[in-house]
Structures are given as C-alpha cells and as structure tokens.
C-alpha cells in the first residue's frame, strides 16, 4: 500500500475539468483550428521534414509543472504543423480521402465531452441506441437488404477500421466452421481464405492475427483485360483445387473499390459460388461504399444481398474523420457467439433481459467510443442530400480531370474510372520504350510533383506498370485545385520529357 | 461507371468545412459542453431510461436536408443526455474511472482538426515522432527500464485498448514460438496461456481471436488469504503439468491492479518462472499504472524489468479519454515481425531508409488516429506534478472512505485497499447468516443506492462473496461527494437492516 510521503505541492487548486477554464481554452483552440483551415494551403501538403526532426529536439522528460496554453499552441504551430502531412489540404490527392466536416467535428467534441463508454447498453443507453439508429439510416441510404438488420437476424456495429471488421468476421467464420467440422488435430491449418491480388493487404494481416497462415490465403491474379476484377471462374477453380487437397474453403473477401484502381468485384456471381461451398463472404466497400448512397452508383453493390457481411468506412469519403467503419452481418447470433463474453462484473438487468444490444460482443475490445454521435451529427448537419452533393461534386471534378487527361495524348489512363480516383501515366513518344523506362519516368514525375509541396499524390503498380493515382475527395478541394493540379502536371511532364533523350538518360536522372 | 442523372440540387453552396461556419458552430458546442459539466450533477449518474427509448422514437430514415445546429443540440439535450450514463459525474464510482480533462479535450480537438493518419512516418511525421516523444515521457515517469525503449531493442506504441495490446502481443508470442518449434500439424492447438482467475476477461477473448482455444487458457485460482494475487508456486505447477502433457507454455499475463479488487501480482517471482520456460510475459497495469508515476506507488511495478511487454491505459486514470493504451515491448524486431506488411502503395523513401518508425507495423489496423496529441497535451497542460496531485487527491479520498467504513462495524472491507478502489459489504448482525443472505442484502443495497441516481457503483464477486465496489477517480469528485456517498450508504443500509428480520424476509424483498 502506498504512503503519502514526499507529496509535491503546487499552489493552484486542482480541477483539471473546471468548466470555466474549459470554456476559455476550448474557444481558443476552436479559433486555432478555424484559422488552420483558412491557411491550410500555405503548408506543403506532404511534410518535408527529416527523420528525427522532433524526437531529436524535444525534451526527453515530461514537464513537471503545467504550462500555459499559449506556449503549447505556439509549439503546435512552430513544431507540430511543419511535421504534418495535411490530409485536409485541397492539394491532398493521395491514398483515399479522409474527409473532415463541421458535423463530424461537433460530433467528436460531444464524444470527448461526454466520454461515455458504451461497452454494454447500461453503460450509456443513448450511445448504443444511437448507434443502432444511425446504422439503420446508413443501411437505408445504401439500400442494403433488411436481412442485414436487427429486425431480421442481422445487425450492425461501428468499428474502428476495415481490418477490425475483417478480424471479427474471420473469427466468426472460423468458429462457425469449427463447430461444424469434426474436431481433429490441425483443422485450423486447413482453412483457406480467398481474395484477389487487388484486395487490401489488411486481409492477409487479419488472417495472420486470427491464426491462418499466409500460405492459406489465395490472392487470385487479376488482369487489365478484366479491369482487375476477381474472376468467378478463377475463384471456382481455386476452391475446387483446395477441396481436392483436403483443405477447407472458409472465407472470401470481395471488394467494391479496390485500393489501387477502385476495381469492383462482381458480387452476384462471386457470392453465388461462395455460397455453394458454405463459405463466409465479406464485402469490403471501404472507399466506394460512400458513393453508393447516390442512386447512379448503387448498381456497384448489386449482389450484396447474398453476402454474409458488408463493411464501409465513413472515415474515408463520408465527411467523417477516423475512426469509423460500419459493419453489418446477416447472422448476429453466429457473429456475436464468437466474440461475446459475460464476466460477473458487467452483469446487469437490461443485459440479462436480452432486450438490449451489448456492443462489447460485436468487437475485439471491451472499451469503445461513442462513435455513433459523429456519424449522426454528420447526417443531421449535412443531410443525405448534402452528402450526395459532396460525392457528386468530387466525381464531377474527377470526370473533368479524366477529360483533360484523355485529350492529351502524352498521357494514358491505365484503367477506367469508376468513382473519383484516377490511375494514369505519362508515356514516352519512343515506341520502343520499355515499361521499365516508363515506370521510372512516372516515378520521377510523381516525386517532382510532390516535391512542389502544392499537391500530394501516391502511386500503384498493376501488372508491373507504375501508375500515378489521383484520388479527388478532399473536402476543401474546388475546381481550381484540379486545374492547378493539371497545370502542374503538364509543366512537370514537359520538363521531364524535354530532358528525355534515351532510356540511359532516364536512368542517370534517378 | 455512374451517370449524373437525377442529381438533387440544393441552393446552398457546398463547403462542409467552411472555416467561418466551423468557428461559429464549434464555439456553440464548446459552451454546450462547458454548461454540461457545470450542470452534470443534476442528471442521474446511471441512465434510467428503458430499452428502446431511442430506437423506438427516432426516425428510421436519415434527414434528407441539412438541419440547423440549434435543432440538433436541442435533441442532444432532450433525447441523448437522458440516455447517457454520466461517466464524468462526480457521483460515478463504477468500474474504473475514465477521466476527462481540459488538456485531453484540446488534444482531441486538434486530433480531429488535423485528421492526420500516421500509419507510416511520411503520412504525418509529427504524429509518429510525437508518439515516440510522449511514450518516452511516460516511460520515464513510470521509471520503466530503458530496455523497453527505442534506444535499446524495444519501443512503445499507443493502441486503442488493453485487449488490442493483448492480441498484438499474443500474435507476436505465437509467431516467435512457431519459428522455434518443429513445424508439425496441430502445433497451435498445443500452446497454453496462463493468468489468474482475477485477470481481465479480455485475455480469454484475445486468445479466442488469435486462435487459441479457451481450453488452453489456465486461469489459476487465487484466494483471499493471498489477496487474490497469482501464486508463483501455482503457476509453476500449472506449467510443469502442461509440459508433461506435451503442451507448449507460451504466454503469461500478470496484472497490476486487477479489475475486481485491484490485486497486484508479484511481478518479480512470476517473471522469473516464466522466463525459465522461455515464455512471453505481459504485464497489464491498465488501471493502476497511472498511480505508479507517484514514487510512493512505484514499488507495485517492481519486477517489471523482467517482463516482455507492459501496458497501461491513460484513458482510465490519467486525465485522458478513450481511446489510449500505452504498450511497450522489449524486442521490437520480434513484435513488429508478426504485425508488419509492406504493400506497394505504401512504399516511400523514409520507410525504405529504415530510419523511421512506421506504426502500422505495431498494431492490428492500418489506420490510426493521432493519439499522441492528446497525451502530449495532457502532460503539458497538467504537468507531471498535476497528474501526481490528481492521483494523490483521489487516493486520499479513498483512504478517508476506508476509514469511515472501518469505523462502522456493520461493514466489512473485503480486501485491503491498494489504490483508490474499495471492495466492501454490509454484514448481518445475526452470526448464523449465510453468505447467500449477505450477498442478497448487498445486491439490494447496491441497487437501492444506484436507483437514487446520485451515485453509480458496480459490484464484484470473489470466492462467492458479493462485494460493492467504489472506485474513486472522477475528475469532478471532491471530498463532499465522498461524504454524500457515505451518508447515502448509511441511510440505505439502515433502511435495509431495519427491514431485516429473518433470512426469509430478505428473500421476499428481492
């Protein structure tokens, strides 16, 4: 037991949550952030600091005494901001967008302010029920079938990431299968997972977490001729081959909007095949799910009604910040059986009545944030029409950029555009140029564009072809930013092409 | 590809992140939350709504058009707040505290404002390096050995929860062992995990996630005579028994401050035994780790230098809100080998230089929030001395409550107090009363106290004894709230005891 000797004393009365101090200092930070958004274009989009810029300069010891907010915010301005990559900058075209909004911000303030921890219903009934309300709203916006809802045998939950959704559904699929197959040694080593070579790497990682060896993950090869979609014939062949080897096909992950090229796997036929072998089918629409609230994009989800589970990330393109992933499952009994536990200290009457949802049984961790609040605020403050308008505006900008690209014969659009992400490359006029040279050229082009600090884009490699990826989606991006990107692209392409004489020259430029 | 027919139009120009709108509305919500803290005592601590109160009344469809902030905040006040259990209320003595603070709130505002996603260094260098800085600060405050730091072979990371820390370390331990033992069928089924029957249930759940069967989790029985600490002899016996059966001892989880009674496993001797068998030892100090920044409590961590990994949750008792769990490991190569991946689209020069930390390789998910910001703000705004003062104030209140309890012979303190959590029960004067009667009495007492809405406490059951748990820790709690709790407790105990005539009467009161 601790004694109370050696107590340090300070003269200030202690209330780290004093409402009037809170009010004063939080107002100050609101203004700081509003100013940050006003000035965001003055910062290089991708940070240009060097490794160790902060770890080598910051003190190794925490401050002993409290410091004034003014000093701290000055450090944020002078030392933190230069080291940020500005995901909300209108010049951010990298990865996928991660879209902040006013509604989301206010929701996050309330989440932190209330700090309710809804691991079970009683721990904050409003947090659990608002999660159910908002997930039903989104289910309806996406026109997902009612079989994914609590009124049938299904249900939904807000998780932190797609990877978490994959781990949870893999565990549920594994436990379901284990309860059906004969209990024999090494049965876990026989379970096989299927996806395409375009599936997000998180699936392989999630398999590793749940104890499925990488050797049992079949990443089926896709091709340009099929727009990098998973072929149903190839899936069928892979499953049948594994069955002949005595393996157990367990789970297939389909993607609506793959990470590299936003390819859309044909859900209908693929689900049909998987269901034939009693497999779990998860549909990951992390990025493109958002677009599917617009009727003109909804067809990309056709066939989802035959899936076992479906997830998408509002924290990508749905005006919501990290972390927020919606997962719906068709059989909540199977799903929660694999993840639930009932320790004594959490026992309570509402849970025992079975009339409530205890979300601790829907995820890996016990603790959870009141995430529903921010998604609810986003939907109320911006409305379904606001979200659709936002998505459509971005798609229009992408269409415009696509048109500019397609008119300029120096560029090649490597895959057709599905949403607001484009994959293209600069070509070499010399017909004999090999892909290696063109790859190097595009790598240089991307690096020189990013080095300007005005834009940040990333790359992908499909069938050995290096492509520059532009994902339009930053909330603050307007037409003028797409024009700026186009001007920059032309300017840097011209400089590079002018330098180009022979492939050898390119090599020396690296 | 989508067509743009059927586009809904609204008349408002769209900028969901307009800085001036942001400023106006965020100021409004700051005031709302400051007022909430000022008025928090007027709400019942544990929500008293009925299941379905929100799901049955809210609309099933998301609003089509944006709604004004005033309408939304009125709904928060009228429909959400009554359904909250108020974790920041000074009458909240349930579970463990989950402590908000001004520093934390400002940090969360900046996290959301910047929305930086530091999955690798380049995606926001400041977020990664600030995480390293702040984890070194806390490491030093806890006087953890340097072997847990990057300057040796170790390192630290901010995760979402202890359960996540358990999953990650279990995966690392499993992969390390798999690389050493002969690859034979069913080897995974042979791995065994050890803990005490007081270990948090998350361990069993984490084992389930990573594919270790519940049958292979040894929850070693603890007793009151040993203050519910894990016995080293019992651990040794369990390991040797399993070895004789051809099983593979893999991992032991030790706890500093167990969930039920805040027992502290003797780290030194237990680590010594585990190391003898080349096992992974994780030390979980989720709650009590915070106290160990005070020199007078540091001895509870003695022996941690021999552990493989250590975690504690600032989101419990360290003025930080969900989610924030610090994990340190001694061998970062082994740890990250099990969790890393290197997809093409994330390749970048700093990562390839190996000069930087890519935190994606330290956790389950790819995406992550800029959590370091809030822990950094807490430490700078409140200072190490402020945090120690906060902890000591709560411990003093717990000592005071302990004194009141020990002077009143109607109550029994069931286990000695280590920190600021107390486990006690009301006794029956009748010597012949059995534990069952006393349990029922205490269950009724707890229910009647919670029903007042002025306090919220939870319970535990140790060796069949039902105890009421008071965990003092709410940031807004002052001496007067502990006095209020004591007065309420006496009042309700008197009423109950007066009703008590025979054990049969108690049964009829249920």
mmCIF file of C-alpha atoms in Angstrom, chain B residues 50-172:
data_model
loop_
_atom_site.group_PDB
_atom_site.id
_atom_site.type_symbol
_atom_site.label_atom_id
_atom_site.label_comp_id
_atom_site.label_asym_id
_atom_site.label_seq_id
_atom_site.Cartn_x
_atom_site.Cartn_y
_atom_site.Cartn_z
ATOM 1 C CA UNK B 50 -35.893 1.867 -20.693
ATOM 2 C CA UNK B 51 -34.666 -0.320 -23.567
ATOM 3 C CA UNK B 52 -35.905 1.046 -26.882
ATOM 4 C CA UNK B 53 -36.286 4.627 -25.612
ATOM 5 C CA UNK B 54 -34.396 5.940 -28.648
ATOM 6 C CA UNK B 55 -34.676 3.239 -31.304
ATOM 7 C CA UNK B 56 -38.440 3.301 -30.964
ATOM 8 C CA UNK B 57 -38.810 7.058 -31.166
ATOM 9 C CA UNK B 58 -36.193 8.169 -33.696
ATOM 10 C CA UNK B 59 -36.969 8.297 -37.385
ATOM 11 C CA UNK B 60 -35.881 5.259 -39.392
ATOM 12 C CA UNK B 61 -34.544 7.411 -42.207
ATOM 13 C CA UNK B 62 -31.700 9.901 -42.228
ATOM 14 C CA UNK B 63 -32.782 13.503 -42.803
ATOM 15 C CA UNK B 64 -32.640 14.443 -46.467
ATOM 16 C CA UNK B 65 -31.823 18.108 -45.901
ATOM 17 C CA UNK B 66 -29.301 19.684 -43.517
ATOM 18 C CA UNK B 67 -30.749 20.738 -40.174
ATOM 19 C CA UNK B 68 -29.810 23.798 -38.132
ATOM 20 C CA UNK B 69 -27.367 23.253 -35.282
ATOM 21 C CA UNK B 70 -29.856 24.659 -32.750
ATOM 22 C CA UNK B 71 -32.395 21.906 -33.528
ATOM 23 C CA UNK B 72 -29.748 19.222 -33.301
ATOM 24 C CA UNK B 73 -28.347 20.442 -29.987
ATOM 25 C CA UNK B 74 -31.862 20.598 -28.573
ATOM 26 C CA UNK B 75 -32.229 16.928 -29.485
ATOM 27 C CA UNK B 76 -28.917 16.181 -27.783
ATOM 28 C CA UNK B 77 -30.200 17.898 -24.652
ATOM 29 C CA UNK B 78 -33.673 16.361 -24.687
ATOM 30 C CA UNK B 79 -33.107 12.916 -26.152
ATOM 31 C CA UNK B 80 -29.448 11.968 -25.815
ATOM 32 C CA UNK B 81 -28.462 13.290 -22.378
ATOM 33 C CA UNK B 82 -31.272 11.455 -20.536
ATOM 34 C CA UNK B 83 -29.984 8.248 -22.090
ATOM 35 C CA UNK B 84 -26.381 8.771 -21.041
ATOM 36 C CA UNK B 85 -24.656 7.212 -18.105
ATOM 37 C CA UNK B 86 -22.531 10.137 -16.960
ATOM 38 C CA UNK B 87 -19.000 8.814 -16.675
ATOM 39 C CA UNK B 88 -17.675 12.273 -15.750
ATOM 40 C CA UNK B 89 -20.234 12.824 -12.993
ATOM 41 C CA UNK B 90 -18.690 13.232 -9.528
ATOM 42 C CA UNK B 91 -21.149 10.532 -8.409
ATOM 43 C CA UNK B 92 -19.642 7.987 -10.814
ATOM 44 C CA UNK B 93 -17.863 5.352 -8.716
ATOM 45 C CA UNK B 94 -18.487 2.408 -11.053
ATOM 46 C CA UNK B 95 -15.994 0.151 -12.896
ATOM 47 C CA UNK B 96 -12.811 2.202 -13.107
ATOM 48 C CA UNK B 97 -12.782 5.936 -13.711
ATOM 49 C CA UNK B 98 -12.406 7.234 -17.235
ATOM 50 C CA UNK B 99 -11.022 10.652 -16.687
ATOM 51 C CA UNK B 100 -11.591 13.631 -18.954
ATOM 52 C CA UNK B 101 -9.561 16.823 -18.648
ATOM 53 C CA UNK B 102 -9.136 20.139 -20.390
ATOM 54 C CA UNK B 103 -5.753 19.138 -21.818
ATOM 55 C CA UNK B 104 -7.232 15.951 -23.216
ATOM 56 C CA UNK B 105 -10.180 17.796 -24.766
ATOM 57 C CA UNK B 106 -7.958 20.313 -26.520
ATOM 58 C CA UNK B 107 -5.790 17.443 -27.737
ATOM 59 C CA UNK B 108 -8.830 15.632 -29.128
ATOM 60 C CA UNK B 109 -9.908 18.825 -30.913
ATOM 61 C CA UNK B 110 -6.523 19.020 -32.612
ATOM 62 C CA UNK B 111 -6.583 15.305 -33.479
ATOM 63 C CA UNK B 112 -9.915 15.752 -35.250
ATOM 64 C CA UNK B 113 -8.965 19.121 -36.681
ATOM 65 C CA UNK B 114 -5.760 17.881 -38.308
ATOM 66 C CA UNK B 115 -7.170 14.397 -39.057
ATOM 67 C CA UNK B 116 -3.641 13.171 -39.748
ATOM 68 C CA UNK B 117 -3.457 9.413 -40.291
ATOM 69 C CA UNK B 118 0.030 8.362 -39.223
ATOM 70 C CA UNK B 119 0.066 4.759 -40.455
ATOM 71 C CA UNK B 120 3.613 5.371 -41.568
ATOM 72 C CA UNK B 121 6.089 8.100 -40.758
ATOM 73 C CA UNK B 122 5.609 10.024 -44.011
ATOM 74 C CA UNK B 123 1.821 10.126 -43.656
ATOM 75 C CA UNK B 124 2.443 12.610 -40.838
ATOM 76 C CA UNK B 125 5.952 12.665 -39.397
ATOM 77 C CA UNK B 126 4.981 14.839 -36.430
ATOM 78 C CA UNK B 127 2.310 12.362 -35.353
ATOM 79 C CA UNK B 128 4.763 9.456 -35.324
ATOM 80 C CA UNK B 129 7.565 11.347 -33.653
ATOM 81 C CA UNK B 130 5.288 12.960 -31.069
ATOM 82 C CA UNK B 131 4.094 9.450 -30.194
ATOM 83 C CA UNK B 132 7.704 8.446 -29.587
ATOM 84 C CA UNK B 133 8.348 11.591 -27.551
ATOM 85 C CA UNK B 134 5.296 11.217 -25.345
ATOM 86 C CA UNK B 135 5.845 7.488 -24.810
ATOM 87 C CA UNK B 136 9.385 8.235 -23.674
ATOM 88 C CA UNK B 137 7.984 10.849 -21.265
ATOM 89 C CA UNK B 138 5.610 8.308 -19.745
ATOM 90 C CA UNK B 139 8.278 5.604 -19.685
ATOM 91 C CA UNK B 140 10.420 7.953 -17.635
ATOM 92 C CA UNK B 141 7.552 8.940 -15.334
ATOM 93 C CA UNK B 142 6.923 5.247 -14.645
ATOM 94 C CA UNK B 143 10.660 4.596 -14.280
ATOM 95 C CA UNK B 144 10.386 1.716 -16.733
ATOM 96 C CA UNK B 145 13.775 0.273 -17.665
ATOM 97 C CA UNK B 146 15.479 1.608 -20.794
ATOM 98 C CA UNK B 147 15.324 -1.885 -22.260
ATOM 99 C CA UNK B 148 11.713 -1.003 -23.191
ATOM 100 C CA UNK B 149 12.858 1.903 -25.336
ATOM 101 C CA UNK B 150 13.951 2.501 -28.922
ATOM 102 C CA UNK B 151 17.482 3.387 -27.733
ATOM 103 C CA UNK B 152 17.737 -0.314 -26.789
ATOM 104 C CA UNK B 153 15.943 -3.041 -28.735
ATOM 105 C CA UNK B 154 12.442 -2.099 -27.539
ATOM 106 C CA UNK B 155 9.870 0.561 -28.229
ATOM 107 C CA UNK B 156 6.405 1.842 -27.482
ATOM 108 C CA UNK B 157 3.118 2.459 -29.262
ATOM 109 C CA UNK B 158 -0.292 3.953 -28.498
ATOM 110 C CA UNK B 159 -3.085 1.446 -29.066
ATOM 111 C CA UNK B 160 -6.828 1.635 -28.501
ATOM 112 C CA UNK B 161 -7.253 -0.768 -25.622
ATOM 113 C CA UNK B 162 -5.625 -3.382 -23.434
ATOM 114 C CA UNK B 163 -7.416 -6.040 -25.449
ATOM 115 C CA UNK B 164 -5.671 -4.798 -28.569
ATOM 116 C CA UNK B 165 -2.341 -4.897 -26.681
ATOM 117 C CA UNK B 166 -3.099 -8.483 -25.658
ATOM 118 C CA UNK B 167 -3.998 -9.539 -29.202
ATOM 119 C CA UNK B 168 -0.849 -7.944 -30.631
ATOM 120 C CA UNK B 169 1.498 -9.428 -28.018
ATOM 121 C CA UNK B 170 -0.190 -12.846 -28.272
ATOM 122 C CA UNK B 171 0.329 -12.818 -32.036
ATOM 123 C CA UNK B 172 3.980 -11.851 -31.580
#
